[in-house]
Amino acid sequence: MKNLNVKTGDTVVVITGKDAGKQGKVLSVNPSENRIVVEGVNIVSRHQKARKAQEKSSIVKKEGSIDVSNVMVVCPTCGKATRVKHTVNEEGKNVRICKCGAALDKKFVKDAKKAKKQASEEVKAVKAADKAKAEKAEPVKRAVEKKVKATAVNTKEASKPTAAKKSQRGV
Ligand SMILES: [Zn+2]
């Protein structure tokens, strides 16, 4: 089966024909015939015959299919009509990409958002860990300073071993 650039659930804009400029959601695709049905686009009247006694024959207005080449996919991220590019993501899956670089497939858009959220949470966690580390390091730093001072005193008062011992004990 051929893979169309347009998939069910996409928002597309019609670029040619009587419905040019109309936007709608893709209701169904027929890859073997290169045709799609878009919500509110190419409304055709069909005569529907009554099948049961209670039913009345009527004219039903319904979307007719249009050629897939008559539409462009509207990117859910940047909102612009785009030519569809294809790429393969880290998981080896085919992803349709907008010229802006965002994924056109909604599931991948969602994934991207999730990944972004996860990434920012990781950054937060790292920052929190860094902060904790810094707080933990603070008394050590002070102790080191104290020791440095003590050593200075020690060198100065090297002639007085008792005093030096005392200050060392204080560390
Ligand atoms: Zn885009």
PDB file of C-alpha atoms and ligand atoms in Angstrom:
ATOM      1  CA  MET A   1       0.000   0.000   0.000  1.00  0.00           C
ATOM      2  CA  LYS A   2       1.246   3.412  -0.942  1.00  0.00           C
ATOM      3  CA  ASN A   3       1.871   5.824   1.865  1.00  0.00           C
ATOM      4  CA  LEU A   4       0.179   9.163   1.432  1.00  0.00           C
ATOM      5  CA  ASN A   5       1.718  12.278   2.887  1.00  0.00           C
ATOM      6  CA  VAL A   6      -1.677  13.029   4.341  1.00  0.00           C
ATOM      7  CA  LYS A   7      -3.132  11.004   7.171  1.00  0.00           C
ATOM      8  CA  THR A   8      -6.491  10.788   8.891  1.00  0.00           C
ATOM      9  CA  GLY A   9      -6.741  13.432  11.610  1.00  0.00           C
ATOM     10  CA  ASP A  10      -4.433  15.883   9.838  1.00  0.00           C
ATOM     11  CA  THR A  11      -5.597  19.422   9.305  1.00  0.00           C
ATOM     12  CA  VAL A  12      -5.217  20.336   5.651  1.00  0.00           C
ATOM     13  CA  VAL A  13      -5.820  23.401   3.532  1.00  0.00           C
ATOM     14  CA  VAL A  14      -7.288  23.083   0.059  1.00  0.00           C
ATOM     15  CA  ILE A  15      -5.085  24.757  -2.533  1.00  0.00           C
ATOM     16  CA  THR A  16      -7.069  24.290  -5.749  1.00  0.00           C
ATOM     17  CA  GLY A  17     -10.655  23.916  -6.883  1.00  0.00           C
ATOM     18  CA  LYS A  18     -13.907  25.403  -5.641  1.00  0.00           C
ATOM     19  CA  ASP A  19     -12.948  24.863  -2.011  1.00  0.00           C
ATOM     20  CA  ALA A  20      -9.536  26.504  -2.304  1.00  0.00           C
ATOM     21  CA  GLY A  21      -8.577  28.150   0.978  1.00  0.00           C
ATOM     22  CA  LYS A  22     -10.810  25.957   3.091  1.00  0.00           C
ATOM     23  CA  GLN A  23      -9.274  24.184   6.036  1.00  0.00           C
ATOM     24  CA  GLY A  24     -10.529  20.989   7.533  1.00  0.00           C
ATOM     25  CA  LYS A  25      -9.701  17.773   9.258  1.00  0.00           C
ATOM     26  CA  VAL A  26      -8.990  14.706   7.174  1.00  0.00           C
ATOM     27  CA  LEU A  27     -11.800  12.250   7.849  1.00  0.00           C
ATOM     28  CA  SER A  28     -10.484   9.380   5.763  1.00  0.00           C
ATOM     29  CA  VAL A  29      -7.814   8.518   3.237  1.00  0.00           C
ATOM     30  CA  ASN A  30      -7.834   6.177   0.309  1.00  0.00           C
ATOM     31  CA  PRO A  31      -4.179   5.609  -0.543  1.00  0.00           C
ATOM     32  CA  SER A  32      -4.845   3.310  -3.496  1.00  0.00           C
ATOM     33  CA  GLU A  33      -6.724   6.096  -5.281  1.00  0.00           C
ATOM     34  CA  ASN A  34      -4.812   9.056  -3.856  1.00  0.00           C
ATOM     35  CA  ARG A  35      -8.040  10.462  -2.508  1.00  0.00           C
ATOM     36  CA  ILE A  36      -9.008  11.872   0.836  1.00  0.00           C
ATOM     37  CA  VAL A  37     -12.163  13.120   2.504  1.00  0.00           C
ATOM     38  CA  VAL A  38     -11.865  16.428   4.313  1.00  0.00           C
ATOM     39  CA  GLU A  39     -14.391  17.731   6.811  1.00  0.00           C
ATOM     40  CA  GLY A  40     -16.513  20.465   5.194  1.00  0.00           C
ATOM     41  CA  VAL A  41     -14.761  20.254   1.845  1.00  0.00           C
ATOM     42  CA  ASN A  42     -16.317  19.182  -1.464  1.00  0.00           C
ATOM     43  CA  ILE A  43     -19.816  18.788  -0.090  1.00  0.00           C
ATOM     44  CA  VAL A  44     -21.889  16.744  -2.481  1.00  0.00           C
ATOM     45  CA  SER A  45     -25.557  15.901  -2.420  1.00  0.00           C
ATOM     46  CA  ARG A  46     -26.519  12.297  -2.490  1.00  0.00           C
ATOM     47  CA  HIS A  47     -29.944  10.961  -2.959  1.00  0.00           C
ATOM     48  CA  GLN A  48     -30.658   8.454  -0.318  1.00  0.00           C
ATOM     49  CA  LYS A  49     -33.484   6.056  -0.911  1.00  0.00           C
ATOM     50  CA  ALA A  50     -35.616   4.859   1.936  1.00  0.00           C
ATOM     51  CA  ARG A  51     -34.679   1.351   2.919  1.00  0.00           C
ATOM     52  CA  LYS A  52     -37.361   0.893   5.540  1.00  0.00           C
ATOM     53  CA  ALA A  53     -40.993   1.914   5.599  1.00  0.00           C
ATOM     54  CA  GLN A  54     -40.360   4.482   8.362  1.00  0.00           C
ATOM     55  CA  GLU A  55     -37.591   6.151   6.410  1.00  0.00           C
ATOM     56  CA  LYS A  56     -38.051   8.885   3.891  1.00  0.00           C
ATOM     57  CA  SER A  57     -36.014   9.278   0.767  1.00  0.00           C
ATOM     58  CA  SER A  58     -33.845  12.307   1.157  1.00  0.00           C
ATOM     59  CA  ILE A  59     -30.919  14.236  -0.153  1.00  0.00           C
ATOM     60  CA  VAL A  60     -27.939  13.903   2.100  1.00  0.00           C
ATOM     61  CA  LYS A  61     -25.146  16.399   1.960  1.00  0.00           C
ATOM     62  CA  LYS A  62     -21.861  14.732   2.544  1.00  0.00           C
ATOM     63  CA  GLU A  63     -18.194  15.300   1.929  1.00  0.00           C
ATOM     64  CA  GLY A  64     -16.985  13.815  -1.319  1.00  0.00           C
ATOM     65  CA  SER A  65     -13.420  12.708  -1.762  1.00  0.00           C
ATOM     66  CA  ILE A  66     -10.825  14.995  -3.305  1.00  0.00           C
ATOM     67  CA  ASP A  67      -7.440  14.308  -4.770  1.00  0.00           C
ATOM     68  CA  VAL A  68      -4.692  14.398  -2.196  1.00  0.00           C
ATOM     69  CA  SER A  69      -2.659  16.708  -4.465  1.00  0.00           C
ATOM     70  CA  ASN A  70      -5.305  19.411  -3.938  1.00  0.00           C
ATOM     71  CA  VAL A  71      -4.335  19.917  -0.326  1.00  0.00           C
ATOM     72  CA  MET A  72      -1.393  20.800   1.836  1.00  0.00           C
ATOM     73  CA  VAL A  73      -0.938  19.662   5.400  1.00  0.00           C
ATOM     74  CA  VAL A  74      -1.207  22.404   8.016  1.00  0.00           C
ATOM     75  CA  CYS A  75       1.511  22.097  10.628  1.00  0.00           C
ATOM     76  CA  PRO A  76       0.046  21.815  14.156  1.00  0.00           C
ATOM     77  CA  THR A  77       3.096  23.605  15.562  1.00  0.00           C
ATOM     78  CA  CYS A  78       3.653  26.630  13.308  1.00  0.00           C
ATOM     79  CA  GLY A  79       0.171  26.693  11.748  1.00  0.00           C
ATOM     80  CA  LYS A  80       1.462  27.030   8.200  1.00  0.00           C
ATOM     81  CA  ALA A  81       0.683  24.898   5.175  1.00  0.00           C
ATOM     82  CA  THR A  82       3.731  22.861   4.347  1.00  0.00           C
ATOM     83  CA  ARG A  83       5.184  20.349   1.973  1.00  0.00           C
ATOM     84  CA  VAL A  84       5.682  17.157   3.873  1.00  0.00           C
ATOM     85  CA  LYS A  85       9.217  16.024   4.524  1.00  0.00           C
ATOM     86  CA  HIS A  86      10.077  12.610   5.847  1.00  0.00           C
ATOM     87  CA  THR A  87      12.620  11.589   8.405  1.00  0.00           C
ATOM     88  CA  VAL A  88      13.335   8.668  10.685  1.00  0.00           C
ATOM     89  CA  ASN A  89      13.440   9.315  14.408  1.00  0.00           C
ATOM     90  CA  GLU A  90      15.684   7.713  17.070  1.00  0.00           C
ATOM     91  CA  GLU A  91      13.241   4.846  17.426  1.00  0.00           C
ATOM     92  CA  GLY A  92      13.498   4.077  13.719  1.00  0.00           C
ATOM     93  CA  LYS A  93       9.989   5.309  13.038  1.00  0.00           C
ATOM     94  CA  ASN A  94       9.035   7.333  10.006  1.00  0.00           C
ATOM     95  CA  VAL A  95       8.070  10.845  10.985  1.00  0.00           C
ATOM     96  CA  ARG A  96       6.505  13.462   8.748  1.00  0.00           C
ATOM     97  CA  ILE A  97       8.155  16.812   9.262  1.00  0.00           C
ATOM     98  CA  CYS A  98       7.103  20.375   8.521  1.00  0.00           C
ATOM     99  CA  LYS A  99       9.534  22.779   6.911  1.00  0.00           C
ATOM    100  CA  CYS A 100       9.722  24.420  10.370  1.00  0.00           C
ATOM    101  CA  GLY A 101      11.183  21.148  11.677  1.00  0.00           C
ATOM    102  CA  ALA A 102       8.262  20.131  13.882  1.00  0.00           C
ATOM    103  CA  ALA A 103       6.657  16.719  13.577  1.00  0.00           C
ATOM    104  CA  LEU A 104       3.348  16.658  11.731  1.00  0.00           C
ATOM    105  CA  ASP A 105       2.146  13.462  13.321  1.00  0.00           C
ATOM    106  CA  LYS A 106       0.234  14.395  16.429  1.00  0.00           C
ATOM    107  CA  LYS A 107       1.552  11.442  18.422  1.00  0.00           C
ATOM    108  CA  PHE A 108       5.099  12.637  17.790  1.00  0.00           C
ATOM    109  CA  VAL A 109       4.154  16.213  18.626  1.00  0.00           C
ATOM    110  CA  LYS A 110       2.830  14.937  21.938  1.00  0.00           C
ATOM    111  CA  ASP A 111       6.009  12.912  22.428  1.00  0.00           C
ATOM    112  CA  ALA A 112       8.093  15.978  21.709  1.00  0.00           C
ATOM    113  CA  LYS A 113       6.167  17.935  24.338  1.00  0.00           C
ATOM    114  CA  LYS A 114       6.571  15.106  26.812  1.00  0.00           C
ATOM    115  CA  ALA A 115      10.280  14.887  26.056  1.00  0.00           C
ATOM    116  CA  LYS A 116      10.630  18.636  26.503  1.00  0.00           C
ATOM    117  CA  LYS A 117       8.796  18.463  29.829  1.00  0.00           C
ATOM    118  CA  GLN A 118      10.937  15.547  30.936  1.00  0.00           C
ATOM    119  CA  ALA A 119      14.080  17.404  29.916  1.00  0.00           C
ATOM    120  CA  SER A 120      13.100  20.499  31.883  1.00  0.00           C
ATOM    121  CA  GLU A 121      12.311  18.323  34.893  1.00  0.00           C
ATOM    122  CA  GLU A 122      15.722  16.714  34.583  1.00  0.00           C
ATOM    123  CA  VAL A 123      17.330  20.154  34.430  1.00  0.00           C
ATOM    124  CA  LYS A 124      15.381  21.125  37.555  1.00  0.00           C
ATOM    125  CA  ALA A 125      16.546  17.958  39.309  1.00  0.00           C
ATOM    126  CA  VAL A 126      20.154  18.614  38.348  1.00  0.00           C
ATOM    127  CA  LYS A 127      19.874  22.207  39.542  1.00  0.00           C
ATOM    128  CA  ALA A 128      18.373  21.042  42.835  1.00  0.00           C
ATOM    129  CA  ALA A 129      21.157  18.491  43.237  1.00  0.00           C
ATOM    130  CA  ASP A 130      23.746  21.174  42.476  1.00  0.00           C
ATOM    131  CA  LYS A 131      22.161  23.466  45.041  1.00  0.00           C
ATOM    132  CA  ALA A 132      22.147  20.691  47.631  1.00  0.00           C
ATOM    133  CA  LYS A 133      25.766  19.937  46.816  1.00  0.00           C
ATOM    134  CA  ALA A 134      26.672  23.626  47.139  1.00  0.00           C
ATOM    135  CA  GLU A 135      24.916  23.827  50.499  1.00  0.00           C
ATOM    136  CA  LYS A 136      26.671  20.705  51.641  1.00  0.00           C
ATOM    137  CA  ALA A 137      29.994  22.060  50.376  1.00  0.00           C
ATOM    138  CA  GLU A 138      29.530  25.351  52.235  1.00  0.00           C
ATOM    139  CA  PRO A 139      30.521  24.139  55.749  1.00  0.00           C
ATOM    140  CA  VAL A 140      33.414  22.172  54.252  1.00  0.00           C
ATOM    141  CA  LYS A 141      34.611  25.331  52.545  1.00  0.00           C
ATOM    142  CA  ARG A 142      34.373  27.211  55.834  1.00  0.00           C
ATOM    143  CA  ALA A 143      36.254  24.438  57.600  1.00  0.00           C
ATOM    144  CA  VAL A 144      38.964  24.566  54.964  1.00  0.00           C
ATOM    145  CA  GLU A 145      39.240  28.335  55.441  1.00  0.00           C
ATOM    146  CA  LYS A 146      39.461  27.811  59.158  1.00  0.00           C
ATOM    147  CA  LYS A 147      42.179  25.222  58.659  1.00  0.00           C
ATOM    148  CA  VAL A 148      44.071  27.578  56.355  1.00  0.00           C
ATOM    149  CA  LYS A 149      43.874  30.262  59.025  1.00  0.00           C
ATOM    150  CA  ALA A 150      44.960  27.780  61.633  1.00  0.00           C
ATOM    151  CA  THR A 151      47.908  26.738  59.515  1.00  0.00           C
ATOM    152  CA  ALA A 152      48.848  30.375  59.138  1.00  0.00           C
ATOM    153  CA  VAL A 153      48.747  30.750  62.870  1.00  0.00           C
ATOM    154  CA  ASN A 154      50.762  27.580  63.170  1.00  0.00           C
ATOM    155  CA  THR A 155      53.519  28.873  60.932  1.00  0.00           C
ATOM    156  CA  LYS A 156      53.568  32.173  62.745  1.00  0.00           C
ATOM    157  CA  GLU A 157      53.627  30.579  66.121  1.00  0.00           C
ATOM    158  CA  ALA A 158      55.822  27.699  65.141  1.00  0.00           C
ATOM    159  CA  SER A 159      58.015  28.564  68.049  1.00  0.00           C
ATOM    160  CA  LYS A 160      55.096  27.933  70.375  1.00  0.00           C
ATOM    161  CA  PRO A 161      54.141  24.275  69.809  1.00  0.00           C
ATOM    162  CA  THR A 162      51.491  24.291  72.529  1.00  0.00           C
ATOM    163  CA  ALA A 163      49.458  27.018  70.834  1.00  0.00           C
ATOM    164  CA  ALA A 164      49.703  25.304  67.484  1.00  0.00           C
ATOM    165  CA  LYS A 165      48.430  22.041  68.929  1.00  0.00           C
ATOM    166  CA  LYS A 166      45.545  23.874  70.508  1.00  0.00           C
ATOM    167  CA  SER A 167      44.420  25.510  67.272  1.00  0.00           C
ATOM    168  CA  GLN A 168      44.736  22.233  65.391  1.00  0.00           C
ATOM    169  CA  ARG A 169      42.429  20.584  67.845  1.00  0.00           C
ATOM    170  CA  GLY A 170      39.955  23.343  67.189  1.00  0.00           C
ATOM    171  CA  VAL A 171      39.517  22.294  63.570  1.00  0.00           C
TER     172      VAL A 171
HETATM  173 ZN    ZN B   1       5.591  23.910  11.056  1.00  0.00          ZN
END
